[in-house]
Structures are given as C-alpha cells and as structure tokens.
Amino acid sequence: SSDLMKKFSLVLVAAALALGLAMAPAMAQQKLLHQERSLYRNIYITQTGDERCMLFRYPVPLGRESCILLNDPQKLIFDYTQMMLSGLYLNPKPQKLLIIGEGGGTIPTALQQMLPNTQIDLVEIDSAVDRVAKEYFNFKPGAKMRVTIADGRVFVKRAIAQKPAYDIVMLDAFDADYVPEHMLTREFLEEVKSIMAPNGVIVANTFSNSALYDYESVTYRAVFGPFFNLKLGNRIILGRIGGLPAMNEIRANAAQVEAELKKRGTGTEFILPLLSTQTDWDATARVLTDQYSPSNLLNALPRQR
C-alpha cells in the first residue's frame, strides 16, 4: 500500500513537472509590459510575439480589451472591431461621428484614417486608458478628432443643448465585466437619439450570450426600431433612425468603403452575411430603464476587443 502511494505520488509529481514545462514557454512568451491601477480599473499591457494587448484582468483575462499587431497595425484583429465598421454600410460618408469608449484606440484610429474629413468626437471615462493607448498602441488623435475624458452619459446629456446631429454614434463603453448599467437604459438611448442626425446610425457593441440579451434587444428596438443583429462572440446592434436601408443601398455603400476595409482585414464577404434582422429574443422582455436596470442579470463572459 505504501509502495502504491509512492508510485502514485511520483506520477503526480511527474505530471505536475510536465504541465509546468508545457506552460513555461507559453508564460515566457507573454511579457507584461505595464500595469497600473487607475481610478476605475486595473490596466495591464501584455505582449506575445508581435501582438500587444490591453487587459483589465490579468494573468487570466476575462477578455482582451484591445490588441494590435506591431508589424501590421492597420489590421483589425477582433471580429467585433470589424463588425463595428458595418456602421459605414448605412452611411459611408458621415460628417460627424461620436465614439464612446476608447480602449487601445483601434477603432478611432481606423475611422480617422478612413474618414479624414469627418469630425470625430471620442469620449473615454478613464484618463489612464487614454494615456496608455497613446503610449503603447500608437494612438494619435488628429486635427479632426476631439478626445474628451468624461462619463459617456454625462457627455451625451451635456451635448443635447448643442444639437450636434451626429451621423453615426458608436457605443463601445465597457468596464471589466460589461456595459455600464446606466448606459443600458431606454432613457440613455433616447438621450443618444436626441443628439443624432435625422437618419443617424447607431452601432452598439454588446455580448451575443449575455443574460441581458432579451432586455437589451427590446430596449434598443423600443428606441431605434428594427435593427441588424450581427452576432459572433460579441454582437453588434446596427440601426438607423427612420428605418433600415434596403440591401441594394447597403451594397452600394459597402462598395465605397471596401478598399479601406480590405486593408484592415475585413469587408463585404465577412460583414454582409451577418446582417440579420431576425428577432431571436423574447419580445415580451421588460425594457431596461433607469428605474429597472438589473445588473444582477449580467452574465459576464469572455470578450474580445
């Protein structure tokens, strides 16, 4: 019996050593370049080979917030970033564009390059995220981009009186777990709608398998009407005030931006098949409001940015 126990112990030790050796190269490949605790979150910058990423959790991430390839910085690594550019299929030449949520600045950078004549407002709550994006992700706001450090909802409320008439609004604000609760509600979406142009386009990044899926869907439907529902790991809600365009208009718009999207590793072959208007949620779910926004329903799942 004691011999059996010794053998079993030796097997366990050998297995542990083998596992350690297997993990060691993988751990060695990933370098932690930077870490800090900001006012809102922990921020980590890692690098594995040519890929540099921003994480809000480490060493076991819940999801990578932003990543770039150092030798091909234009390439959009994540499906979600490619899907968000589908907003240009509903308006390929926006004059004014609002992005709430910066991350590593990959989407603002792409849009700034693609739309050199578009006025872009970028809102980020965390000044540390903005600083790290500039230092580690080569984020360089140009003359037509204004970066505001503020809570996204506060920015929207303050903008209402100015009637900025944004042609496209992109909602990409996340904390370490999910979309902040106060930016999920009908009241917030109505505020957003009020600062948009008459045929303004809404693009919102959420999860495809969150416990809030039904609630979010009916809330966006209540404010913006029918929307395209692009779903992979994340889901992108894509809508337009006044109704969705027909597919022939979408294809014509897509053709205008196809060359630029191809440079970034995406395009019509990837995006067009995702443009579904199917209602795959419980239409009787309760609309989220400032009084009813139950964050305890959240099902935090891995997120790719």
CSV table of C-alpha atoms in Angstrom, one decimal:
chain,number,residue,atom,x,y,z
A,1,SER,CA,0.0,0.0,0.0
A,2,SER,CA,2.8,2.4,0.9
A,3,ASP,CA,4.6,1.4,-2.4
A,4,LEU,CA,1.4,2.1,-4.3
A,5,MET,CA,1.2,5.5,-2.6
A,6,LYS,CA,4.8,6.3,-3.5
A,7,LYS,CA,4.2,5.3,-7.1
A,8,PHE,CA,1.1,7.5,-7.2
A,9,SER,CA,3.0,10.4,-5.7
A,10,LEU,CA,5.7,10.0,-8.3
A,11,VAL,CA,3.2,10.0,-11.1
A,12,LEU,CA,1.6,13.2,-9.7
A,13,VAL,CA,5.0,14.9,-9.5
A,14,ALA,CA,5.9,13.8,-13.0
A,15,ALA,CA,2.6,15.1,-14.3
A,16,ALA,CA,3.0,18.4,-12.5
A,17,LEU,CA,6.5,18.8,-13.9
A,18,ALA,CA,5.3,18.0,-17.4
A,19,LEU,CA,2.5,20.5,-17.0
A,20,GLY,CA,4.9,23.1,-15.7
A,21,LEU,CA,7.3,22.6,-18.6
A,22,ALA,CA,4.4,22.8,-21.1
A,23,MET,CA,3.1,26.0,-19.6
A,24,ALA,CA,6.5,27.6,-19.0
A,25,PRO,CA,7.2,28.5,-22.7
A,26,ALA,CA,3.7,29.9,-23.1
A,27,MET,CA,4.1,32.0,-20.0
A,28,ALA,CA,7.6,33.1,-21.0
A,29,GLN,CA,6.3,34.2,-24.5
A,30,GLN,CA,3.8,36.7,-22.9
A,31,LYS,CA,5.5,39.7,-21.4
A,32,LEU,CA,3.9,42.1,-19.0
A,33,LEU,CA,5.0,45.5,-20.3
A,34,HIS,CA,2.9,47.7,-18.0
A,35,GLN,CA,0.5,47.6,-15.1
A,36,GLU,CA,-1.3,50.2,-13.1
A,37,ARG,CA,-4.4,50.8,-11.0
A,38,SER,CA,-6.4,53.8,-12.4
A,39,LEU,CA,-9.3,55.5,-10.7
A,40,TYR,CA,-11.7,53.0,-12.4
A,41,ARG,CA,-9.8,49.7,-13.0
A,42,ASN,CA,-6.6,47.7,-13.2
A,43,ILE,CA,-4.8,48.1,-16.6
A,44,TYR,CA,-2.3,45.7,-17.9
A,45,ILE,CA,-0.4,45.8,-21.2
A,46,THR,CA,1.0,42.4,-22.4
A,47,GLN,CA,2.9,41.4,-25.5
A,48,THR,CA,3.1,38.0,-27.1
A,49,GLY,CA,5.4,38.0,-30.1
A,50,ASP,CA,4.1,40.7,-32.4
A,51,GLU,CA,0.7,41.1,-30.6
A,52,ARG,CA,0.3,43.8,-27.9
A,53,CYS,CA,-2.9,43.8,-25.8
A,54,MET,CA,-4.6,45.9,-23.2
A,55,LEU,CA,-6.3,43.8,-20.4
A,56,PHE,CA,-8.4,44.8,-17.4
A,57,ARG,CA,-7.8,41.4,-15.8
A,58,TYR,CA,-4.5,39.5,-15.5
A,59,PRO,CA,-3.0,36.9,-15.7
A,60,VAL,CA,-6.2,35.1,-16.6
A,61,PRO,CA,-8.1,37.7,-18.7
A,62,LEU,CA,-11.9,37.8,-18.9
A,63,GLY,CA,-11.3,39.3,-22.3
A,64,ARG,CA,-8.7,41.4,-24.1
A,65,GLU,CA,-9.8,45.0,-24.4
A,66,SER,CA,-7.6,45.9,-27.3
A,67,CYS,CA,-4.9,44.3,-29.4
A,68,ILE,CA,-2.7,45.4,-32.2
A,69,LEU,CA,-0.1,43.7,-34.4
A,70,LEU,CA,3.0,45.7,-34.3
A,71,ASN,CA,4.1,44.8,-37.8
A,72,ASP,CA,0.6,45.4,-39.3
A,73,PRO,CA,-1.1,48.0,-37.0
A,74,GLN,CA,-3.9,48.7,-39.5
A,75,LYS,CA,-5.2,45.1,-39.3
A,76,LEU,CA,-8.2,44.8,-37.0
A,77,ILE,CA,-7.6,41.6,-35.1
A,78,PHE,CA,-11.0,41.0,-33.5
A,79,ASP,CA,-14.3,40.2,-35.3
A,80,TYR,CA,-16.0,42.8,-33.1
A,81,THR,CA,-13.9,45.7,-34.4
A,82,GLN,CA,-14.6,44.6,-37.9
A,83,MET,CA,-18.3,44.3,-37.2
A,84,MET,CA,-18.5,47.8,-35.8
A,85,LEU,CA,-17.3,49.3,-39.1
A,86,SER,CA,-20.5,48.0,-40.6
A,87,GLY,CA,-21.9,51.4,-39.5
A,88,LEU,CA,-20.3,52.7,-42.7
A,89,TYR,CA,-22.6,50.4,-44.7
A,90,LEU,CA,-25.5,52.6,-43.5
A,91,ASN,CA,-23.6,55.8,-44.0
A,92,PRO,CA,-20.3,55.7,-45.8
A,93,LYS,CA,-19.6,59.4,-45.5
A,94,PRO,CA,-20.5,60.7,-42.1
A,95,GLN,CA,-19.8,64.4,-41.4
A,96,LYS,CA,-19.9,64.0,-37.6
A,97,LEU,CA,-19.2,60.8,-35.6
A,98,LEU,CA,-19.3,60.0,-31.9
A,99,ILE,CA,-17.5,57.1,-30.3
A,100,ILE,CA,-18.0,56.3,-26.6
A,101,GLY,CA,-15.2,54.1,-25.3
A,102,GLU,CA,-11.6,54.2,-26.4
A,103,GLY,CA,-9.8,51.1,-25.3
A,104,GLY,CA,-6.5,51.0,-27.2
A,105,GLY,CA,-7.9,53.4,-29.8
A,106,THR,CA,-8.0,50.8,-32.6
A,107,ILE,CA,-11.5,51.8,-33.9
A,108,PRO,CA,-10.9,55.6,-33.6
A,109,THR,CA,-7.6,55.2,-35.4
A,110,ALA,CA,-9.2,53.2,-38.3
A,111,LEU,CA,-12.0,55.7,-38.7
A,112,GLN,CA,-9.7,58.6,-38.6
A,113,GLN,CA,-7.6,57.1,-41.4
A,114,MET,CA,-10.6,56.1,-43.4
A,115,LEU,CA,-12.6,59.3,-43.0
A,116,PRO,CA,-10.0,62.1,-43.0
A,117,ASN,CA,-12.7,64.8,-43.4
A,118,THR,CA,-15.0,63.6,-40.7
A,119,GLN,CA,-15.3,65.3,-37.3
A,120,ILE,CA,-14.8,62.6,-34.7
A,121,ASP,CA,-15.7,63.0,-31.0
A,122,LEU,CA,-14.2,60.3,-28.8
A,123,VAL,CA,-15.3,60.0,-25.2
A,124,GLU,CA,-13.4,57.9,-22.6
A,125,ILE,CA,-14.1,58.0,-18.9
A,126,ASP,CA,-10.6,56.9,-17.8
A,127,SER,CA,-7.6,59.2,-18.5
A,128,ALA,CA,-5.2,56.3,-17.8
A,129,VAL,CA,-6.7,54.3,-20.7
A,130,ASP,CA,-6.3,57.3,-23.0
A,131,ARG,CA,-2.7,57.8,-21.9
A,132,VAL,CA,-1.8,54.1,-22.2
A,133,ALA,CA,-3.5,54.0,-25.7
A,134,LYS,CA,-1.2,56.8,-26.8
A,135,GLU,CA,1.9,55.3,-25.2
A,136,TYR,CA,1.6,51.6,-26.1
A,137,PHE,CA,-0.9,51.5,-29.1
A,138,ASN,CA,0.4,54.5,-31.1
A,139,PHE,CA,-3.0,56.2,-30.8
A,140,LYS,CA,-2.6,59.7,-32.2
A,141,PRO,CA,-5.7,61.8,-32.4
A,142,GLY,CA,-5.5,64.1,-35.5
A,143,ALA,CA,-6.8,67.6,-36.0
A,144,LYS,CA,-10.4,66.4,-36.8
A,145,MET,CA,-10.6,64.2,-33.6
A,146,ARG,CA,-11.5,65.6,-30.2
A,147,VAL,CA,-10.9,63.4,-27.2
A,148,THR,CA,-13.0,64.2,-24.1
A,149,ILE,CA,-12.3,62.5,-20.7
A,150,ALA,CA,-15.8,62.1,-19.2
A,151,ASP,CA,-18.5,59.6,-18.4
A,152,GLY,CA,-20.2,58.8,-21.7
A,153,ARG,CA,-23.7,59.5,-20.4
A,154,VAL,CA,-22.7,62.8,-18.9
A,155,PHE,CA,-21.1,63.8,-22.2
A,156,VAL,CA,-24.3,63.0,-24.1
A,157,LYS,CA,-26.5,64.9,-21.6
A,158,ARG,CA,-24.3,68.0,-22.0
A,159,ALA,CA,-24.4,67.7,-25.8
A,160,ILE,CA,-28.2,67.7,-26.1
A,161,ALA,CA,-28.4,71.5,-25.9
A,162,GLN,CA,-25.9,71.9,-28.7
A,163,LYS,CA,-27.8,69.6,-31.1
A,164,PRO,CA,-24.6,68.2,-32.7
A,165,ALA,CA,-26.6,65.9,-35.1
A,166,TYR,CA,-24.1,63.0,-35.2
A,167,ASP,CA,-24.4,60.9,-38.4
A,168,ILE,CA,-23.0,57.9,-36.6
A,169,VAL,CA,-22.8,57.1,-32.9
A,170,MET,CA,-20.7,54.1,-31.7
A,171,LEU,CA,-21.3,52.8,-28.2
A,172,ASP,CA,-18.3,50.7,-27.0
A,173,ALA,CA,-18.1,51.5,-23.3
A,174,PHE,CA,-17.2,48.6,-21.1
A,175,ASP,CA,-15.9,48.1,-17.6
A,176,ALA,CA,-14.1,44.9,-16.7
A,177,ASP,CA,-17.3,43.0,-16.9
A,178,TYR,CA,-19.9,44.6,-19.2
A,179,VAL,CA,-21.6,47.7,-20.4
A,180,PRO,CA,-22.0,50.1,-17.5
A,181,GLU,CA,-25.5,49.8,-16.1
A,182,HIS,CA,-26.5,53.5,-16.7
A,183,MET,CA,-25.7,53.1,-20.4
A,184,LEU,CA,-28.1,50.2,-21.0
A,185,THR,CA,-31.4,52.0,-20.4
A,186,ARG,CA,-34.1,53.5,-22.6
A,187,GLU,CA,-33.5,56.9,-21.1
A,188,PHE,CA,-29.9,56.8,-22.1
A,189,LEU,CA,-30.7,55.6,-25.6
A,190,GLU,CA,-33.3,58.3,-26.0
A,191,GLU,CA,-30.6,60.9,-25.0
A,192,VAL,CA,-28.3,59.4,-27.6
A,193,LYS,CA,-31.0,59.5,-30.2
A,194,SER,CA,-31.7,63.2,-29.5
A,195,ILE,CA,-28.1,64.2,-30.4
A,196,MET,CA,-28.2,62.2,-33.7
A,197,ALA,CA,-29.0,63.4,-37.2
A,198,PRO,CA,-32.5,62.6,-38.6
A,199,ASN,CA,-31.2,59.5,-40.3
A,200,GLY,CA,-28.4,58.9,-37.8
A,201,VAL,CA,-26.8,55.4,-37.4
A,202,ILE,CA,-26.4,53.7,-34.1
A,203,VAL,CA,-23.7,51.0,-33.6
A,204,ALA,CA,-23.6,49.3,-30.2
A,205,ASN,CA,-21.2,46.6,-29.0
A,206,THR,CA,-22.7,44.0,-26.6
A,207,PHE,CA,-22.4,40.3,-25.9
A,208,SER,CA,-24.2,37.7,-28.0
A,209,ASN,CA,-24.9,35.4,-25.0
A,210,SER,CA,-25.4,37.8,-22.1
A,211,ALA,CA,-28.2,37.2,-19.6
A,212,LEU,CA,-29.3,40.7,-20.6
A,213,TYR,CA,-29.7,39.8,-24.3
A,214,ASP,CA,-33.5,39.8,-24.4
A,215,TYR,CA,-33.7,43.0,-22.3
A,216,GLU,CA,-31.2,44.9,-24.3
A,217,SER,CA,-32.8,43.8,-27.6
A,218,VAL,CA,-36.3,45.1,-26.7
A,219,THR,CA,-34.8,48.3,-25.3
A,220,TYR,CA,-32.9,49.1,-28.5
A,221,ARG,CA,-36.0,48.1,-30.5
A,222,ALA,CA,-38.1,50.5,-28.5
A,223,VAL,CA,-35.9,53.4,-29.2
A,224,PHE,CA,-34.4,52.8,-32.6
A,225,GLY,CA,-36.9,50.4,-34.2
A,226,PRO,CA,-35.8,47.4,-36.3
A,227,PHE,CA,-32.0,46.8,-36.3
A,228,PHE,CA,-29.4,44.5,-37.8
A,229,ASN,CA,-28.1,42.0,-35.3
A,230,LEU,CA,-24.6,41.0,-36.1
A,231,LYS,CA,-23.6,38.0,-33.9
A,232,LEU,CA,-20.4,36.1,-33.3
A,233,GLY,CA,-18.7,36.1,-29.9
A,234,ASN,CA,-19.9,39.7,-29.4
A,235,ARG,CA,-23.0,41.1,-31.0
A,236,ILE,CA,-23.3,44.4,-32.8
A,237,ILE,CA,-26.6,46.2,-32.8
A,238,LEU,CA,-26.8,48.3,-36.0
A,239,GLY,CA,-29.7,50.6,-36.6
A,240,ARG,CA,-30.8,53.8,-38.3
A,241,ILE,CA,-33.3,56.4,-37.3
A,242,GLY,CA,-36.1,56.3,-39.8
A,243,GLY,CA,-35.6,52.7,-40.8
A,244,LEU,CA,-33.0,50.3,-42.2
A,245,PRO,CA,-31.9,50.8,-45.8
A,246,ALA,CA,-32.6,48.2,-48.5
A,247,MET,CA,-29.8,45.7,-49.3
A,248,ASN,CA,-29.1,47.4,-52.7
A,249,GLU,CA,-28.4,50.6,-50.9
A,250,ILE,CA,-26.2,48.8,-48.4
A,251,ARG,CA,-24.2,47.1,-51.2
A,252,ALA,CA,-23.7,50.4,-52.9
A,253,ASN,CA,-22.5,52.0,-49.6
A,254,ALA,CA,-20.2,49.0,-48.9
A,255,ALA,CA,-18.6,49.3,-52.3
A,256,GLN,CA,-17.5,52.9,-51.3
A,257,VAL,CA,-15.5,51.6,-48.3
A,258,GLU,CA,-14.5,48.1,-49.5
A,259,ALA,CA,-10.9,49.0,-50.4
A,260,GLU,CA,-10.3,50.6,-47.0
A,261,LEU,CA,-11.9,47.7,-45.1
A,262,LYS,CA,-9.8,45.2,-47.1
A,263,LYS,CA,-6.6,47.0,-45.8
A,264,ARG,CA,-7.9,46.2,-42.3
A,265,GLY,CA,-8.6,42.5,-42.9
A,266,THR,CA,-12.4,42.7,-43.4
A,267,GLY,CA,-15.0,43.6,-46.0
A,268,THR,CA,-18.3,42.5,-47.6
A,269,GLU,CA,-17.5,38.8,-47.5
A,270,PHE,CA,-17.3,38.9,-43.8
A,271,ILE,CA,-19.9,41.6,-42.9
A,272,LEU,CA,-22.8,41.2,-45.3
A,273,PRO,CA,-23.8,37.6,-44.3
A,274,LEU,CA,-24.0,38.9,-40.6
A,275,LEU,CA,-26.7,41.5,-41.4
A,276,SER,CA,-29.7,39.7,-39.9
A,277,THR,CA,-33.0,41.3,-38.8
A,278,GLN,CA,-34.3,38.1,-37.3
A,279,THR,CA,-35.9,38.5,-33.9
A,280,ASP,CA,-34.2,35.8,-31.8
A,281,TRP,CA,-35.1,37.3,-28.4
A,282,ASP,CA,-38.1,37.3,-26.1
A,283,ALA,CA,-40.1,40.2,-27.4
A,284,THR,CA,-42.1,40.3,-24.2
A,285,ALA,CA,-39.0,41.0,-22.1
A,286,ARG,CA,-39.1,44.2,-20.0
A,287,VAL,CA,-37.4,47.3,-21.3
A,288,LEU,CA,-34.5,48.4,-19.3
A,289,THR,CA,-35.0,51.8,-17.6
A,290,ASP,CA,-33.1,54.0,-15.1
A,291,GLN,CA,-35.5,52.5,-12.5
A,292,TYR,CA,-35.2,48.9,-13.8
A,293,SER,CA,-31.7,48.0,-14.9
A,294,PRO,CA,-30.9,44.8,-13.0
A,295,SER,CA,-27.1,44.4,-13.3
A,296,ASN,CA,-27.5,41.2,-11.3
A,297,LEU,CA,-28.8,39.6,-14.5
A,298,LEU,CA,-25.4,40.1,-16.1
A,299,ASN,CA,-23.7,37.0,-17.3
A,300,ALA,CA,-20.1,38.2,-17.7
A,301,LEU,CA,-18.4,36.2,-20.5
A,302,PRO,CA,-15.1,36.4,-22.3
A,303,ARG,CA,-15.0,39.5,-24.5
A,304,GLN,CA,-12.7,40.1,-27.5
A,305,ARG,CA,-11.7,43.7,-28.4
